[in-house]
Amino acid sequence: MNDPHTKLREAINESDNIVFFGGAGVSTESGIPDFRSEDGVYNMKYPYPPETILSFTFFKQHTSEFYQFYRDKMLHPNAQPNEAHLALAELERRGKLKAIVTQNVDGLHHKAGSVNVLELHGSRGRYYCMSCKKTYGMDVVLEAEDIPTCPCGGTIRPDVVLFEEPLKQSIIQGSIQAIREAEVLIVGGTSLNVYPAAGMIQYYKGSQLILINKSETSYDRQANIIIRDPIGETLGGVL
């Protein structure tokens, strides 16, 4: 009865008002490296630190170098949803999951079939011209030899939040509202160390905080259920 997986299943079965808050660990089982682990993007060797390359200033001043790194380490066009993405999409179809709030930009929640996805940092599947605002898909980057350019002559950029840029207020407000109104909040694949996104957990007022993460988080003491097992296996096992 004290098994956390059993408790997770019961919490999901008994609620029709669940929100999921996820980070990079949700997508590592799809072959997408996270940022801060030993093998993560931040620990790879480049002429500039990844935090610098992924900043708006670097994008403006060294656009070609930005896209070299971006194509090499950020795109992952062949990545597919894993058990976690598919389980969350199924819970939404069943009317149990009301929203997904994600720090990821890989678009795998949408690819799995989820609809109400709040992408705090944007999506690497969307692009737009900085001059005329025409929108594009990922192919515009994959097919360009260097910097993708719009027919109007403008530079095309990813619709992601770069360092030095603020999160979109509409996404922030939607995420806070979903978390505040949730009966059950499942937090997975995140150490909750990246702000302002991690600070959104403080708006949760419910009584079932569930953490699924391989390492400790700053919210462990407040959690009702803590699971250290792989998130795909864990969420896939509750359906």
CSV table of C-alpha atoms in Angstrom, one decimal:
chain,number,residue,atom,x,y,z
A,1,MET,CA,0.0,0.0,0.0
A,2,ASN,CA,3.0,2.3,0.6
A,3,ASP,CA,4.4,1.6,-2.9
A,4,PRO,CA,4.8,5.0,-4.6
A,5,HIS,CA,3.8,3.6,-8.0
A,6,THR,CA,0.5,2.3,-6.5
A,7,LYS,CA,-0.1,5.7,-4.9
A,8,LEU,CA,0.6,7.4,-8.2
A,9,ARG,CA,-1.9,5.2,-10.0
A,10,GLU,CA,-4.6,5.9,-7.3
A,11,ALA,CA,-4.0,9.6,-7.5
A,12,ILE,CA,-4.5,9.6,-11.2
A,13,ASN,CA,-7.5,7.3,-11.1
A,14,GLU,CA,-9.3,9.4,-8.5
A,15,SER,CA,-8.7,12.8,-10.2
A,16,ASP,CA,-10.0,14.5,-13.4
A,17,ASN,CA,-8.0,17.7,-12.7
A,18,ILE,CA,-4.3,16.8,-13.2
A,19,VAL,CA,-1.5,19.1,-14.5
A,20,PHE,CA,1.9,17.9,-15.5
A,21,PHE,CA,5.0,20.1,-15.2
A,22,GLY,CA,8.0,18.7,-17.0
A,23,GLY,CA,11.7,19.4,-17.8
A,24,ALA,CA,14.5,18.0,-19.9
A,25,GLY,CA,14.4,14.6,-18.1
A,26,VAL,CA,11.1,13.9,-19.9
A,27,SER,CA,12.8,13.7,-23.2
A,28,THR,CA,16.1,12.0,-22.4
A,29,GLU,CA,14.4,8.6,-23.1
A,30,SER,CA,13.8,9.9,-26.6
A,31,GLY,CA,17.5,10.4,-27.1
A,32,ILE,CA,17.6,14.1,-26.5
A,33,PRO,CA,20.3,15.1,-24.0
A,34,ASP,CA,19.5,17.3,-21.1
A,35,PHE,CA,21.5,20.4,-20.3
A,36,ARG,CA,23.1,20.0,-16.9
A,37,SER,CA,23.9,16.3,-16.4
A,38,GLU,CA,27.4,14.9,-16.9
A,39,ASP,CA,26.7,14.2,-20.6
A,40,GLY,CA,24.4,17.3,-21.1
A,41,VAL,CA,24.8,20.1,-23.5
A,42,TYR,CA,26.3,22.4,-20.9
A,43,ASN,CA,29.2,20.0,-20.3
A,44,MET,CA,30.2,19.7,-24.0
A,45,LYS,CA,33.3,21.5,-25.3
A,46,TYR,CA,32.8,24.4,-27.7
A,47,PRO,CA,34.7,27.6,-28.5
A,48,TYR,CA,32.0,29.4,-26.5
A,49,PRO,CA,29.9,28.2,-23.5
A,50,PRO,CA,26.4,27.0,-24.6
A,51,GLU,CA,24.8,29.6,-22.4
A,52,THR,CA,26.6,32.2,-24.5
A,53,ILE,CA,25.8,30.6,-27.9
A,54,LEU,CA,22.1,30.4,-27.0
A,55,SER,CA,21.8,34.0,-26.0
A,56,PHE,CA,20.1,36.7,-28.1
A,57,THR,CA,23.3,38.8,-28.2
A,58,PHE,CA,25.2,35.9,-29.7
A,59,PHE,CA,22.4,35.1,-32.2
A,60,LYS,CA,22.5,38.7,-33.4
A,61,GLN,CA,26.3,39.0,-33.6
A,62,HIS,CA,27.3,35.5,-34.6
A,63,THR,CA,24.2,34.1,-36.4
A,64,SER,CA,26.1,31.6,-38.5
A,65,GLU,CA,28.0,30.1,-35.5
A,66,PHE,CA,24.6,30.1,-33.6
A,67,TYR,CA,23.0,28.0,-36.4
A,68,GLN,CA,26.0,25.6,-36.6
A,69,PHE,CA,25.6,24.8,-32.9
A,70,TYR,CA,21.8,24.8,-33.1
A,71,ARG,CA,21.7,22.3,-36.0
A,72,ASP,CA,24.3,20.1,-34.3
A,73,LYS,CA,22.9,20.0,-30.8
A,74,MET,CA,19.4,21.4,-30.6
A,75,LEU,CA,17.3,20.1,-33.5
A,76,HIS,CA,16.9,16.3,-33.1
A,77,PRO,CA,14.5,16.1,-36.1
A,78,ASN,CA,14.2,12.3,-35.8
A,79,ALA,CA,13.4,12.1,-32.1
A,80,GLN,CA,10.1,10.4,-31.3
A,81,PRO,CA,7.8,10.6,-28.2
A,82,ASN,CA,8.6,8.1,-25.5
A,83,GLU,CA,6.3,6.3,-23.0
A,84,ALA,CA,6.0,9.5,-20.9
A,85,HIS,CA,4.8,11.7,-23.8
A,86,LEU,CA,2.4,9.0,-24.9
A,87,ALA,CA,1.0,8.4,-21.5
A,88,LEU,CA,0.3,12.1,-20.9
A,89,ALA,CA,-1.4,12.4,-24.2
A,90,GLU,CA,-3.6,9.4,-23.3
A,91,LEU,CA,-4.5,10.9,-19.9
A,92,GLU,CA,-5.5,14.1,-21.7
A,93,ARG,CA,-7.7,12.1,-24.1
A,94,ARG,CA,-9.4,10.5,-21.1
A,95,GLY,CA,-10.2,13.9,-19.7
A,96,LYS,CA,-7.9,13.6,-16.7
A,97,LEU,CA,-5.0,15.8,-17.6
A,98,LYS,CA,-5.9,19.4,-18.1
A,99,ALA,CA,-2.6,20.9,-19.1
A,100,ILE,CA,1.1,20.2,-19.7
A,101,VAL,CA,3.5,22.9,-18.7
A,102,THR,CA,6.9,22.1,-20.2
A,103,GLN,CA,10.3,23.7,-20.1
A,104,ASN,CA,11.3,21.7,-23.2
A,105,VAL,CA,11.4,23.0,-26.8
A,106,ASP,CA,11.4,19.7,-28.6
A,107,GLY,CA,7.7,19.6,-29.5
A,108,LEU,CA,7.4,15.9,-28.5
A,109,HIS,CA,4.3,16.5,-26.4
A,110,HIS,CA,2.5,17.8,-29.5
A,111,LYS,CA,3.9,15.0,-31.6
A,112,ALA,CA,2.5,12.5,-29.1
A,113,GLY,CA,-1.0,14.0,-29.5
A,114,SER,CA,-1.3,16.3,-26.5
A,115,VAL,CA,-3.2,19.5,-27.2
A,116,ASN,CA,-3.1,21.8,-24.2
A,117,VAL,CA,0.7,22.2,-24.0
A,118,LEU,CA,2.1,25.4,-22.5
A,119,GLU,CA,5.7,25.7,-23.9
A,120,LEU,CA,7.5,28.0,-21.5
A,121,HIS,CA,10.6,28.3,-23.7
A,122,GLY,CA,8.9,28.0,-27.1
A,123,SER,CA,9.4,25.3,-29.7
A,124,ARG,CA,12.3,24.4,-32.0
A,125,GLY,CA,9.6,23.2,-34.5
A,126,ARG,CA,8.5,26.8,-35.1
A,127,TYR,CA,10.4,29.7,-36.9
A,128,TYR,CA,9.7,33.2,-38.1
A,129,CYS,CA,11.2,36.0,-40.1
A,130,MET,CA,12.5,38.8,-37.9
A,131,SER,CA,11.5,41.3,-40.5
A,132,CYS,CA,8.1,40.3,-42.0
A,133,LYS,CA,7.1,37.8,-39.3
A,134,LYS,CA,6.3,35.1,-41.8
A,135,THR,CA,6.2,31.7,-40.0
A,136,TYR,CA,8.1,28.5,-41.0
A,137,GLY,CA,8.6,24.9,-39.9
A,138,MET,CA,11.9,23.1,-39.0
A,139,ASP,CA,12.6,22.3,-42.7
A,140,VAL,CA,13.6,25.9,-43.3
A,141,VAL,CA,16.6,25.3,-41.0
A,142,LEU,CA,17.4,21.8,-42.1
A,143,GLU,CA,17.4,22.8,-45.8
A,144,ALA,CA,19.5,26.0,-45.4
A,145,GLU,CA,23.2,25.7,-45.9
A,146,ASP,CA,23.9,28.4,-43.4
A,147,ILE,CA,21.6,31.1,-42.1
A,148,PRO,CA,18.0,30.6,-43.1
A,149,THR,CA,16.7,33.7,-44.9
A,150,CYS,CA,13.1,34.8,-45.8
A,151,PRO,CA,12.3,35.8,-49.4
A,152,CYS,CA,11.9,39.3,-48.0
A,153,GLY,CA,15.5,39.3,-47.0
A,154,GLY,CA,15.0,39.0,-43.3
A,155,THR,CA,16.8,36.5,-41.0
A,156,ILE,CA,14.7,33.6,-39.8
A,157,ARG,CA,15.0,32.7,-36.1
A,158,PRO,CA,13.7,29.9,-33.9
A,159,ASP,CA,10.6,30.6,-31.9
A,160,VAL,CA,12.4,29.8,-28.7
A,161,VAL,CA,13.3,31.9,-25.7
A,162,LEU,CA,17.0,32.6,-25.8
A,163,PHE,CA,19.0,33.7,-22.9
A,164,GLU,CA,18.5,37.4,-22.2
A,165,GLU,CA,14.9,37.2,-23.5
A,166,PRO,CA,11.8,37.1,-21.2
A,167,LEU,CA,9.3,34.3,-21.2
A,168,LYS,CA,6.0,35.2,-22.9
A,169,GLN,CA,3.5,36.7,-20.4
A,170,SER,CA,0.6,34.8,-21.9
A,171,ILE,CA,2.3,31.5,-21.4
A,172,ILE,CA,3.4,32.4,-17.9
A,173,GLN,CA,-0.1,33.4,-16.9
A,174,GLY,CA,-1.7,30.3,-18.5
A,175,SER,CA,0.8,28.1,-16.7
A,176,ILE,CA,0.3,29.7,-13.4
A,177,GLN,CA,-3.5,29.4,-13.7
A,178,ALA,CA,-3.3,25.8,-14.7
A,179,ILE,CA,-1.0,24.9,-11.7
A,180,ARG,CA,-3.1,27.0,-9.3
A,181,GLU,CA,-6.3,25.3,-10.3
A,182,ALA,CA,-4.9,21.7,-10.4
A,183,GLU,CA,-6.1,19.1,-7.9
A,184,VAL,CA,-3.0,16.8,-8.7
A,185,LEU,CA,0.3,18.2,-9.8
A,186,ILE,CA,2.8,15.8,-11.3
A,187,VAL,CA,6.3,17.2,-11.7
A,188,GLY,CA,8.7,15.1,-13.8
A,189,GLY,CA,12.1,15.2,-15.3
A,190,THR,CA,13.3,18.4,-13.7
A,191,SER,CA,15.5,19.4,-10.8
A,192,LEU,CA,13.4,22.6,-10.3
A,193,ASN,CA,16.6,24.7,-10.3
A,194,VAL,CA,15.8,26.8,-13.4
A,195,TYR,CA,13.9,30.0,-12.7
A,196,PRO,CA,11.5,31.6,-13.3
A,197,ALA,CA,9.9,28.4,-14.5
A,198,ALA,CA,10.6,26.4,-11.4
A,199,GLY,CA,9.1,29.1,-9.2
A,200,MET,CA,5.7,28.4,-10.7
A,201,ILE,CA,5.3,25.3,-8.5
A,202,GLN,CA,4.7,27.7,-5.6
A,203,TYR,CA,1.3,28.5,-7.0
A,204,TYR,CA,0.1,25.0,-6.5
A,205,LYS,CA,-2.6,24.9,-3.8
A,206,GLY,CA,-3.7,21.2,-4.1
A,207,SER,CA,-3.0,18.3,-1.8
A,208,GLN,CA,-1.3,15.8,-4.2
A,209,LEU,CA,2.2,17.0,-5.3
A,210,ILE,CA,4.0,14.1,-7.1
A,211,LEU,CA,7.6,14.3,-8.0
A,212,ILE,CA,9.2,11.9,-10.6
A,213,ASN,CA,12.9,12.7,-10.9
A,214,LYS,CA,16.1,10.7,-10.7
A,215,SER,CA,17.7,13.2,-8.3
A,216,GLU,CA,16.5,15.3,-5.3
A,217,THR,CA,14.7,18.5,-5.8
A,218,SER,CA,14.0,21.5,-3.6
A,219,TYR,CA,10.4,20.5,-3.3
A,220,ASP,CA,11.0,16.9,-2.0
A,221,ARG,CA,9.9,17.8,1.5
A,222,GLN,CA,6.6,19.1,0.2
A,223,ALA,CA,5.8,16.2,-2.0
A,224,ASN,CA,3.2,13.5,-1.2
A,225,ILE,CA,4.8,11.0,-3.6
A,226,ILE,CA,8.4,10.8,-4.7
A,227,ILE,CA,9.5,8.4,-7.5
A,228,ARG,CA,13.1,8.0,-8.6
A,229,ASP,CA,12.5,5.6,-11.5
A,230,PRO,CA,12.6,6.4,-15.2
A,231,ILE,CA,9.7,8.7,-16.0
A,232,GLY,CA,8.6,6.8,-19.2
A,233,GLU,CA,8.4,3.5,-17.4
A,234,THR,CA,6.7,5.2,-14.5
A,235,LEU,CA,4.0,7.0,-16.4
A,236,GLY,CA,3.5,4.2,-18.9
A,237,GLY,CA,2.9,1.8,-16.1
A,238,VAL,CA,-0.1,3.7,-14.7
A,239,LEU,CA,-2.3,3.3,-17.8
